[in-house]
Amino acid sequence: MSHPRKRLVMGNWKMHGSLQDNAALLGALLSGAVRGGDTELAVCVPFPYLSQTQALLSGSPVSWGAQDVSIHERGAYTGETSAAMLADFGCSWVLCGHSERRAMHAESSSLVAAKASSALACGLSPVVCVGETLPERDAGNAERVIGDQLDPVLALGAGALGRMVIAYEPVWAIGTGRTATPDQAQAVHAFIRAALSRRGAGQTRILYGGSVKAANAAALFAQPDIDGALVGGASLVADEFLKIAAA
Ligand code: PEP
C-alpha cells in the first residue's frame, strides 16, 4: 500500500554553515535530489543564508525555509525577523517552537501558535515542533505534554492546520544519538493524528525528528502515521541526508 501523504524530509541546519560550506552542501543536494520523486526535500537554514539558499535552490525540487519567525509584522523589535521578510526570500517553511527555542528562549505554546499564525498570514507553511522530555515520558506524561503543546495550534482551525506540518521531536532523542523506536514514535504520531482528525485535519503531515539517520529512517517511515523526518545533524552531510530521503 502506498503512503497516503507525500513524504517530506526536512533538514534543520540549526546554527551551522558558512557561505563556502553551504555552497558545497546545497550543490550536492541539488545533484542528488530527484525531481518529481515521491519524497519532498527541504532545508531550514540560518537567516543570513536565506539569500544564498534562494539563489542556489530556485527552480530546483528542493524547497527552503527558516528556523524561527516573529509574531510581529514590523516595528521596534530588534533582532526579530518577520514572516513577510522570509517570504521575500522565497521561503516555503518556517520551524515554530523547536525544542531548543522552547527551552533556551522560553517559548510558550501560545507564542508558538502565534508564530504559526504569522507564518500562515504570509503564505508560509509552519512546521510546529512538539515533544516531551525524558522525565515527562518516564512519568507517563508524554501525551499530556504534547496535547498541551498542540492545543493552541489546534485552536487555529482546520484551514490553518491543513497548511502546516507537525513535527514530533522527543527532546531526549534530539542530538543525542538516541532515537525513539518506530513503535514509540508511531504511538505518539497516532495520538497527534487523532487530535488533528478531531479538528478535521487528519491529512496534515506529521514528521518524526530525533537522531534520524540513513540507518533508522526506513523503519520509521514504514509506520502508518510517520510522514517523513525533521533531520538535524544528519542534514549537514549531503550523502546521509539524501539516503534518508531515499529510505
Ligand atoms: C532537530 O534539530 O530538529 C533534530 C531532530 O536534530 P537531530 O537530528 O540532530 O537529533
PDB file of C-alpha atoms and ligand atoms in Angstrom:
ATOM      1  CA  MET A   1       0.000   0.000   0.000  1.00  0.00           C
ATOM      2  CA  SER A   2       1.439   3.387  -0.892  1.00  0.00           C
ATOM      3  CA  HIS A   3       1.677   6.035   1.797  1.00  0.00           C
ATOM      4  CA  PRO A   4      -1.387   8.312   1.809  1.00  0.00           C
ATOM      5  CA  ARG A   5       0.553  11.558   2.249  1.00  0.00           C
ATOM      6  CA  LYS A   6       3.591  12.778   0.290  1.00  0.00           C
ATOM      7  CA  ARG A   7       6.720  12.156   2.312  1.00  0.00           C
ATOM      8  CA  LEU A   8       8.669  15.212   3.433  1.00  0.00           C
ATOM      9  CA  VAL A   9      12.289  15.128   4.580  1.00  0.00           C
ATOM     10  CA  MET A  10      13.388  18.458   6.006  1.00  0.00           C
ATOM     11  CA  GLY A  11      16.831  19.460   7.251  1.00  0.00           C
ATOM     12  CA  ASN A  12      17.286  21.753  10.223  1.00  0.00           C
ATOM     13  CA  TRP A  13      20.785  23.164   9.944  1.00  0.00           C
ATOM     14  CA  LYS A  14      20.494  24.866  13.358  1.00  0.00           C
ATOM     15  CA  MET A  15      23.389  27.350  13.794  1.00  0.00           C
ATOM     16  CA  HIS A  16      25.737  25.665  11.329  1.00  0.00           C
ATOM     17  CA  GLY A  17      27.090  26.722   7.972  1.00  0.00           C
ATOM     18  CA  SER A  18      29.266  29.197   6.115  1.00  0.00           C
ATOM     19  CA  LEU A  19      28.977  30.573   2.592  1.00  0.00           C
ATOM     20  CA  GLN A  20      31.599  28.099   1.469  1.00  0.00           C
ATOM     21  CA  ASP A  21      30.208  25.020   3.255  1.00  0.00           C
ATOM     22  CA  ASN A  22      26.639  25.818   2.214  1.00  0.00           C
ATOM     23  CA  ALA A  23      27.597  26.074  -1.453  1.00  0.00           C
ATOM     24  CA  ALA A  24      29.095  22.577  -1.285  1.00  0.00           C
ATOM     25  CA  LEU A  25      26.186  21.099   0.703  1.00  0.00           C
ATOM     26  CA  LEU A  26      23.440  22.669  -1.415  1.00  0.00           C
ATOM     27  CA  GLY A  27      25.303  21.767  -4.616  1.00  0.00           C
ATOM     28  CA  ALA A  28      25.462  18.135  -3.507  1.00  0.00           C
ATOM     29  CA  LEU A  29      21.761  18.145  -2.586  1.00  0.00           C
ATOM     30  CA  LEU A  30      20.911  19.543  -5.997  1.00  0.00           C
ATOM     31  CA  SER A  31      22.835  16.844  -7.788  1.00  0.00           C
ATOM     32  CA  GLY A  32      21.180  14.117  -5.704  1.00  0.00           C
ATOM     33  CA  ALA A  33      17.612  15.450  -5.475  1.00  0.00           C
ATOM     34  CA  VAL A  34      15.087  13.689  -7.678  1.00  0.00           C
ATOM     35  CA  ARG A  35      12.564  15.874  -9.481  1.00  0.00           C
ATOM     36  CA  GLY A  36       9.042  14.502  -9.328  1.00  0.00           C
ATOM     37  CA  GLY A  37      10.089  11.807  -6.843  1.00  0.00           C
ATOM     38  CA  ASP A  38       7.769  10.639  -4.107  1.00  0.00           C
ATOM     39  CA  THR A  39       9.696  12.458  -1.361  1.00  0.00           C
ATOM     40  CA  GLU A  40       9.807  16.236  -0.962  1.00  0.00           C
ATOM     41  CA  LEU A  41      13.143  17.650   0.249  1.00  0.00           C
ATOM     42  CA  ALA A  42      13.581  20.905   2.170  1.00  0.00           C
ATOM     43  CA  VAL A  43      16.207  22.709   4.258  1.00  0.00           C
ATOM     44  CA  CYS A  44      15.731  25.242   7.070  1.00  0.00           C
ATOM     45  CA  VAL A  45      18.811  27.436   7.171  1.00  0.00           C
ATOM     46  CA  PRO A  46      20.075  30.296   9.378  1.00  0.00           C
ATOM     47  CA  PHE A  47      18.615  33.704   8.404  1.00  0.00           C
ATOM     48  CA  PRO A  48      21.823  35.149   6.893  1.00  0.00           C
ATOM     49  CA  TYR A  49      21.996  32.294   4.398  1.00  0.00           C
ATOM     50  CA  LEU A  50      18.449  32.604   3.033  1.00  0.00           C
ATOM     51  CA  SER A  51      19.631  34.746   0.140  1.00  0.00           C
ATOM     52  CA  GLN A  52      22.341  32.270  -0.839  1.00  0.00           C
ATOM     53  CA  THR A  53      19.935  29.365  -0.433  1.00  0.00           C
ATOM     54  CA  GLN A  54      17.313  31.077  -2.587  1.00  0.00           C
ATOM     55  CA  ALA A  55      19.890  31.802  -5.293  1.00  0.00           C
ATOM     56  CA  LEU A  56      21.113  28.206  -5.366  1.00  0.00           C
ATOM     57  CA  LEU A  57      17.813  26.323  -4.953  1.00  0.00           C
ATOM     58  CA  SER A  58      15.392  28.441  -7.022  1.00  0.00           C
ATOM     59  CA  GLY A  59      13.799  26.320  -9.711  1.00  0.00           C
ATOM     60  CA  SER A  60      15.047  23.106  -8.088  1.00  0.00           C
ATOM     61  CA  PRO A  61      12.962  20.383  -6.439  1.00  0.00           C
ATOM     62  CA  VAL A  62      14.411  21.339  -3.008  1.00  0.00           C
ATOM     63  CA  SER A  63      12.451  23.968  -1.046  1.00  0.00           C
ATOM     64  CA  TRP A  64      13.767  26.033   1.849  1.00  0.00           C
ATOM     65  CA  GLY A  65      12.772  27.874   4.970  1.00  0.00           C
ATOM     66  CA  ALA A  66      13.885  29.461   8.233  1.00  0.00           C
ATOM     67  CA  GLN A  67      14.135  28.268  11.818  1.00  0.00           C
ATOM     68  CA  ASP A  68      12.080  30.931  13.580  1.00  0.00           C
ATOM     69  CA  VAL A  69       9.755  33.867  12.883  1.00  0.00           C
ATOM     70  CA  SER A  70       8.477  36.881  14.764  1.00  0.00           C
ATOM     71  CA  ILE A  71       4.837  37.213  15.789  1.00  0.00           C
ATOM     72  CA  HIS A  72       5.046  40.905  14.797  1.00  0.00           C
ATOM     73  CA  GLU A  73       4.605  42.328  11.306  1.00  0.00           C
ATOM     74  CA  ARG A  74       7.119  45.146  11.691  1.00  0.00           C
ATOM     75  CA  GLY A  75       8.361  47.697  14.185  1.00  0.00           C
ATOM     76  CA  ALA A  76      10.726  48.184  17.099  1.00  0.00           C
ATOM     77  CA  TYR A  77      11.616  44.516  17.618  1.00  0.00           C
ATOM     78  CA  THR A  78      15.396  44.470  17.435  1.00  0.00           C
ATOM     79  CA  GLY A  79      16.772  41.155  16.275  1.00  0.00           C
ATOM     80  CA  GLU A  80      13.427  39.795  15.093  1.00  0.00           C
ATOM     81  CA  THR A  81      12.569  38.639  11.562  1.00  0.00           C
ATOM     82  CA  SER A  82       9.046  38.907  10.182  1.00  0.00           C
ATOM     83  CA  ALA A  83       7.205  36.333   8.093  1.00  0.00           C
ATOM     84  CA  ALA A  84       6.981  38.839   5.224  1.00  0.00           C
ATOM     85  CA  MET A  85      10.797  39.079   5.226  1.00  0.00           C
ATOM     86  CA  LEU A  86      11.034  35.296   4.983  1.00  0.00           C
ATOM     87  CA  ALA A  87       8.536  35.349   2.108  1.00  0.00           C
ATOM     88  CA  ASP A  88      10.777  37.926   0.368  1.00  0.00           C
ATOM     89  CA  PHE A  89      13.489  35.264   0.274  1.00  0.00           C
ATOM     90  CA  GLY A  90      11.225  32.610  -1.210  1.00  0.00           C
ATOM     91  CA  CYS A  91      10.794  30.586   1.991  1.00  0.00           C
ATOM     92  CA  SER A  92       8.144  27.888   1.909  1.00  0.00           C
ATOM     93  CA  TRP A  93       8.656  26.798   5.520  1.00  0.00           C
ATOM     94  CA  VAL A  94       9.435  28.046   8.966  1.00  0.00           C
ATOM     95  CA  LEU A  95      10.101  25.975  12.079  1.00  0.00           C
ATOM     96  CA  CYS A  96       7.963  27.115  15.018  1.00  0.00           C
ATOM     97  CA  GLY A  97       8.637  26.053  18.592  1.00  0.00           C
ATOM     98  CA  HIS A  98      11.678  23.847  18.072  1.00  0.00           C
ATOM     99  CA  SER A  99      12.522  22.363  21.472  1.00  0.00           C
ATOM    100  CA  GLU A 100      15.782  24.326  21.568  1.00  0.00           C
ATOM    101  CA  ARG A 101      13.779  27.551  21.311  1.00  0.00           C
ATOM    102  CA  ARG A 102      11.174  26.390  23.819  1.00  0.00           C
ATOM    103  CA  ALA A 103      13.981  25.514  26.250  1.00  0.00           C
ATOM    104  CA  MET A 104      16.501  28.319  25.643  1.00  0.00           C
ATOM    105  CA  HIS A 105      14.152  31.163  24.747  1.00  0.00           C
ATOM    106  CA  ALA A 106      11.228  30.229  26.988  1.00  0.00           C
ATOM    107  CA  GLU A 107       8.823  29.995  24.056  1.00  0.00           C
ATOM    108  CA  SER A 108       5.357  29.081  25.314  1.00  0.00           C
ATOM    109  CA  SER A 109       2.903  27.016  23.313  1.00  0.00           C
ATOM    110  CA  SER A 110       0.637  30.038  22.790  1.00  0.00           C
ATOM    111  CA  LEU A 111       3.609  32.028  21.429  1.00  0.00           C
ATOM    112  CA  VAL A 112       4.432  29.119  19.117  1.00  0.00           C
ATOM    113  CA  ALA A 113       0.834  29.114  17.828  1.00  0.00           C
ATOM    114  CA  ALA A 114       1.062  32.888  17.257  1.00  0.00           C
ATOM    115  CA  LYS A 115       4.263  32.333  15.253  1.00  0.00           C
ATOM    116  CA  ALA A 116       2.492  29.693  13.164  1.00  0.00           C
ATOM    117  CA  SER A 117      -0.313  32.146  12.563  1.00  0.00           C
ATOM    118  CA  SER A 118       2.101  34.913  11.425  1.00  0.00           C
ATOM    119  CA  ALA A 119       3.739  32.490   9.035  1.00  0.00           C
ATOM    120  CA  LEU A 120       0.404  31.426   7.542  1.00  0.00           C
ATOM    121  CA  ALA A 121      -0.626  35.058   7.061  1.00  0.00           C
ATOM    122  CA  CYS A 122       2.358  35.491   4.712  1.00  0.00           C
ATOM    123  CA  GLY A 123       1.804  32.256   2.807  1.00  0.00           C
ATOM    124  CA  LEU A 124       4.473  30.231   4.596  1.00  0.00           C
ATOM    125  CA  SER A 125       3.855  26.758   5.991  1.00  0.00           C
ATOM    126  CA  PRO A 126       4.757  26.488   9.669  1.00  0.00           C
ATOM    127  CA  VAL A 127       6.391  23.318  10.914  1.00  0.00           C
ATOM    128  CA  VAL A 128       5.212  23.201  14.518  1.00  0.00           C
ATOM    129  CA  CYS A 129       7.523  21.153  16.738  1.00  0.00           C
ATOM    130  CA  VAL A 130       6.251  19.311  19.805  1.00  0.00           C
ATOM    131  CA  GLY A 131       7.807  16.732  22.084  1.00  0.00           C
ATOM    132  CA  GLU A 132       8.299  15.606  25.658  1.00  0.00           C
ATOM    133  CA  THR A 133      11.439  15.474  27.810  1.00  0.00           C
ATOM    134  CA  LEU A 134      12.685  12.202  29.262  1.00  0.00           C
ATOM    135  CA  PRO A 135      11.383  12.897  32.806  1.00  0.00           C
ATOM    136  CA  GLU A 136       7.984  13.722  31.282  1.00  0.00           C
ATOM    137  CA  ARG A 137       7.981  10.427  29.351  1.00  0.00           C
ATOM    138  CA  ASP A 138       9.184   8.429  32.349  1.00  0.00           C
ATOM    139  CA  ALA A 139       6.409   9.918  34.465  1.00  0.00           C
ATOM    140  CA  GLY A 140       3.857   8.721  31.880  1.00  0.00           C
ATOM    141  CA  ASN A 141       3.039  12.292  30.861  1.00  0.00           C
ATOM    142  CA  ALA A 142       4.163  12.359  27.215  1.00  0.00           C
ATOM    143  CA  GLU A 143       0.665  12.592  25.729  1.00  0.00           C
ATOM    144  CA  ARG A 144      -0.490  15.206  28.203  1.00  0.00           C
ATOM    145  CA  VAL A 145       2.568  17.394  27.482  1.00  0.00           C
ATOM    146  CA  ILE A 146       2.197  17.032  23.717  1.00  0.00           C
ATOM    147  CA  GLY A 147      -1.560  17.619  23.965  1.00  0.00           C
ATOM    148  CA  ASP A 148      -0.917  20.853  25.878  1.00  0.00           C
ATOM    149  CA  GLN A 149       1.671  21.957  23.294  1.00  0.00           C
ATOM    150  CA  LEU A 150      -0.773  21.232  20.476  1.00  0.00           C
ATOM    151  CA  ASP A 151      -3.914  22.820  21.946  1.00  0.00           C
ATOM    152  CA  PRO A 152      -3.290  26.459  20.923  1.00  0.00           C
ATOM    153  CA  VAL A 153      -2.215  25.285  17.466  1.00  0.00           C
ATOM    154  CA  LEU A 154      -5.328  23.093  17.071  1.00  0.00           C
ATOM    155  CA  ALA A 155      -7.408  26.130  18.009  1.00  0.00           C
ATOM    156  CA  LEU A 156      -6.227  27.827  14.785  1.00  0.00           C
ATOM    157  CA  GLY A 157      -8.727  25.565  12.997  1.00  0.00           C
ATOM    158  CA  ALA A 158      -8.840  23.106  10.127  1.00  0.00           C
ATOM    159  CA  GLY A 159      -7.926  25.622   7.403  1.00  0.00           C
ATOM    160  CA  ALA A 160      -4.706  26.581   9.200  1.00  0.00           C
ATOM    161  CA  LEU A 161      -3.895  23.010  10.223  1.00  0.00           C
ATOM    162  CA  GLY A 162      -4.250  21.855   6.637  1.00  0.00           C
ATOM    163  CA  ARG A 163      -1.474  24.254   5.604  1.00  0.00           C
ATOM    164  CA  MET A 164       1.028  23.294   8.277  1.00  0.00           C
ATOM    165  CA  VAL A 165       3.197  20.371   9.263  1.00  0.00           C
ATOM    166  CA  ILE A 166       3.607  18.978  12.780  1.00  0.00           C
ATOM    167  CA  ALA A 167       6.986  17.591  13.848  1.00  0.00           C
ATOM    168  CA  TYR A 168       7.122  15.181  16.785  1.00  0.00           C
ATOM    169  CA  GLU A 169      10.569  15.506  18.280  1.00  0.00           C
ATOM    170  CA  PRO A 170      11.090  13.815  21.638  1.00  0.00           C
ATOM    171  CA  VAL A 171      13.553  16.115  23.404  1.00  0.00           C
ATOM    172  CA  TRP A 172      15.531  13.111  24.662  1.00  0.00           C
ATOM    173  CA  ALA A 173      16.191  12.000  21.079  1.00  0.00           C
ATOM    174  CA  ILE A 174      17.421  15.316  19.644  1.00  0.00           C
ATOM    175  CA  GLY A 175      21.148  15.372  19.008  1.00  0.00           C
ATOM    176  CA  THR A 176      21.642  12.509  21.463  1.00  0.00           C
ATOM    177  CA  GLY A 177      22.044   9.615  19.053  1.00  0.00           C
ATOM    178  CA  ARG A 178      19.106   8.004  20.845  1.00  0.00           C
ATOM    179  CA  THR A 179      16.100   7.544  18.531  1.00  0.00           C
ATOM    180  CA  ALA A 180      12.558   6.673  19.561  1.00  0.00           C
ATOM    181  CA  THR A 181      11.786   3.156  18.393  1.00  0.00           C
ATOM    182  CA  PRO A 182       9.444   3.042  15.395  1.00  0.00           C
ATOM    183  CA  ASP A 183       6.683   1.781  17.732  1.00  0.00           C
ATOM    184  CA  GLN A 184       7.258   4.557  20.294  1.00  0.00           C
ATOM    185  CA  ALA A 185       7.208   7.184  17.536  1.00  0.00           C
ATOM    186  CA  GLN A 186       4.148   5.664  15.838  1.00  0.00           C
ATOM    187  CA  ALA A 187       2.198   5.663  19.121  1.00  0.00           C
ATOM    188  CA  VAL A 188       2.722   9.414  19.537  1.00  0.00           C
ATOM    189  CA  HIS A 189       2.078  10.104  15.846  1.00  0.00           C
ATOM    190  CA  ALA A 190      -1.235   8.218  16.104  1.00  0.00           C
ATOM    191  CA  PHE A 191      -2.125  10.338  19.150  1.00  0.00           C
ATOM    192  CA  ILE A 192      -1.332  13.540  17.202  1.00  0.00           C
ATOM    193  CA  ARG A 193      -3.190  12.242  14.128  1.00  0.00           C
ATOM    194  CA  ALA A 194      -6.302  11.611  16.243  1.00  0.00           C
ATOM    195  CA  ALA A 195      -6.134  15.161  17.647  1.00  0.00           C
ATOM    196  CA  LEU A 196      -5.762  16.590  14.120  1.00  0.00           C
ATOM    197  CA  SER A 197      -8.605  14.397  12.823  1.00  0.00           C
ATOM    198  CA  ARG A 198     -10.962  15.673  15.521  1.00  0.00           C
ATOM    199  CA  ARG A 199     -10.270  19.163  14.072  1.00  0.00           C
ATOM    200  CA  GLY A 200     -10.888  17.999  10.515  1.00  0.00           C
ATOM    201  CA  ALA A 201      -7.188  17.957   9.609  1.00  0.00           C
ATOM    202  CA  GLY A 202      -6.363  14.257   9.579  1.00  0.00           C
ATOM    203  CA  GLN A 203      -4.217  14.626   6.439  1.00  0.00           C
ATOM    204  CA  THR A 204      -1.767  17.145   7.937  1.00  0.00           C
ATOM    205  CA  ARG A 205       1.710  15.675   7.670  1.00  0.00           C
ATOM    206  CA  ILE A 206       3.448  14.612  10.873  1.00  0.00           C
ATOM    207  CA  LEU A 207       7.243  14.339  10.746  1.00  0.00           C
ATOM    208  CA  TYR A 208       9.404  12.492  13.239  1.00  0.00           C
ATOM    209  CA  GLY A 209      12.618  14.127  14.440  1.00  0.00           C
ATOM    210  CA  GLY A 210      15.368  12.998  16.784  1.00  0.00           C
ATOM    211  CA  SER A 211      18.642  11.437  15.639  1.00  0.00           C
ATOM    212  CA  VAL A 212      17.202  10.287  12.298  1.00  0.00           C
ATOM    213  CA  LYS A 213      19.894   8.747  10.094  1.00  0.00           C
ATOM    214  CA  ALA A 214      20.001   6.656   6.933  1.00  0.00           C
ATOM    215  CA  ALA A 215      20.258   3.559   9.132  1.00  0.00           C
ATOM    216  CA  ASN A 216      16.993   4.101  11.042  1.00  0.00           C
ATOM    217  CA  ALA A 217      14.897   6.106   8.547  1.00  0.00           C
ATOM    218  CA  ALA A 218      13.275   3.223   6.650  1.00  0.00           C
ATOM    219  CA  ALA A 219      11.874   1.585   9.796  1.00  0.00           C
ATOM    220  CA  LEU A 220      10.443   4.926  10.959  1.00  0.00           C
ATOM    221  CA  PHE A 221       8.981   5.719   7.525  1.00  0.00           C
ATOM    222  CA  ALA A 222       7.278   2.312   7.424  1.00  0.00           C
ATOM    223  CA  GLN A 223       4.950   3.440  10.222  1.00  0.00           C
ATOM    224  CA  PRO A 224       1.486   4.466   9.001  1.00  0.00           C
ATOM    225  CA  ASP A 225       1.411   7.882  10.707  1.00  0.00           C
ATOM    226  CA  ILE A 226       5.024   8.940  10.100  1.00  0.00           C
ATOM    227  CA  ASP A 227       5.065  11.155   7.010  1.00  0.00           C
ATOM    228  CA  GLY A 228       8.754  11.993   6.922  1.00  0.00           C
ATOM    229  CA  ALA A 229      11.504  13.413   9.085  1.00  0.00           C
ATOM    230  CA  LEU A 230      12.902  16.605  10.514  1.00  0.00           C
ATOM    231  CA  VAL A 231      16.638  15.993  10.477  1.00  0.00           C
ATOM    232  CA  GLY A 232      19.241  17.954  12.433  1.00  0.00           C
ATOM    233  CA  GLY A 233      22.821  16.661  12.497  1.00  0.00           C
ATOM    234  CA  ALA A 234      22.475  14.294   9.548  1.00  0.00           C
ATOM    235  CA  SER A 235      21.151  17.081   7.296  1.00  0.00           C
ATOM    236  CA  LEU A 236      24.631  18.645   7.272  1.00  0.00           C
ATOM    237  CA  VAL A 237      26.051  15.662   5.391  1.00  0.00           C
ATOM    238  CA  ALA A 238      24.571  15.628   1.873  1.00  0.00           C
ATOM    239  CA  ASP A 239      25.051  11.931   1.275  1.00  0.00           C
ATOM    240  CA  GLU A 240      23.439  10.947   4.584  1.00  0.00           C
ATOM    241  CA  PHE A 241      20.531  13.382   4.087  1.00  0.00           C
ATOM    242  CA  LEU A 242      19.876  12.061   0.560  1.00  0.00           C
ATOM    243  CA  LYS A 243      19.999   8.484   1.841  1.00  0.00           C
ATOM    244  CA  ILE A 244      17.347   9.374   4.436  1.00  0.00           C
ATOM    245  CA  ALA A 245      15.213  10.835   1.658  1.00  0.00           C
ATOM    246  CA  ALA A 246      15.672   7.669  -0.378  1.00  0.00           C
ATOM    247  CA  ALA A 247      14.875   5.349   2.561  1.00  0.00           C
TER     248      ALA A 247
HETATM  249  C1  PEP B   1      16.401  18.712  15.184  1.00  0.00           C
HETATM  250  O1  PEP B   1      17.185  19.594  15.427  1.00  0.00           O
HETATM  251  O2  PEP B   1      15.249  19.014  14.852  1.00  0.00           O
HETATM  252  C2  PEP B   1      16.846  17.313  15.272  1.00  0.00           C
HETATM  253  C3  PEP B   1      15.957  16.356  15.128  1.00  0.00           C
HETATM  254  O3  PEP B   1      18.186  17.080  15.483  1.00  0.00           O
HETATM  255  P1  PEP B   1      18.985  15.691  15.344  1.00  0.00           P
HETATM  256  O4  PEP B   1      18.507  15.045  14.069  1.00  0.00           O
HETATM  257  O5  PEP B   1      20.419  16.072  15.290  1.00  0.00           O
HETATM  258  O6  PEP B   1      18.636  14.867  16.538  1.00  0.00           O
END
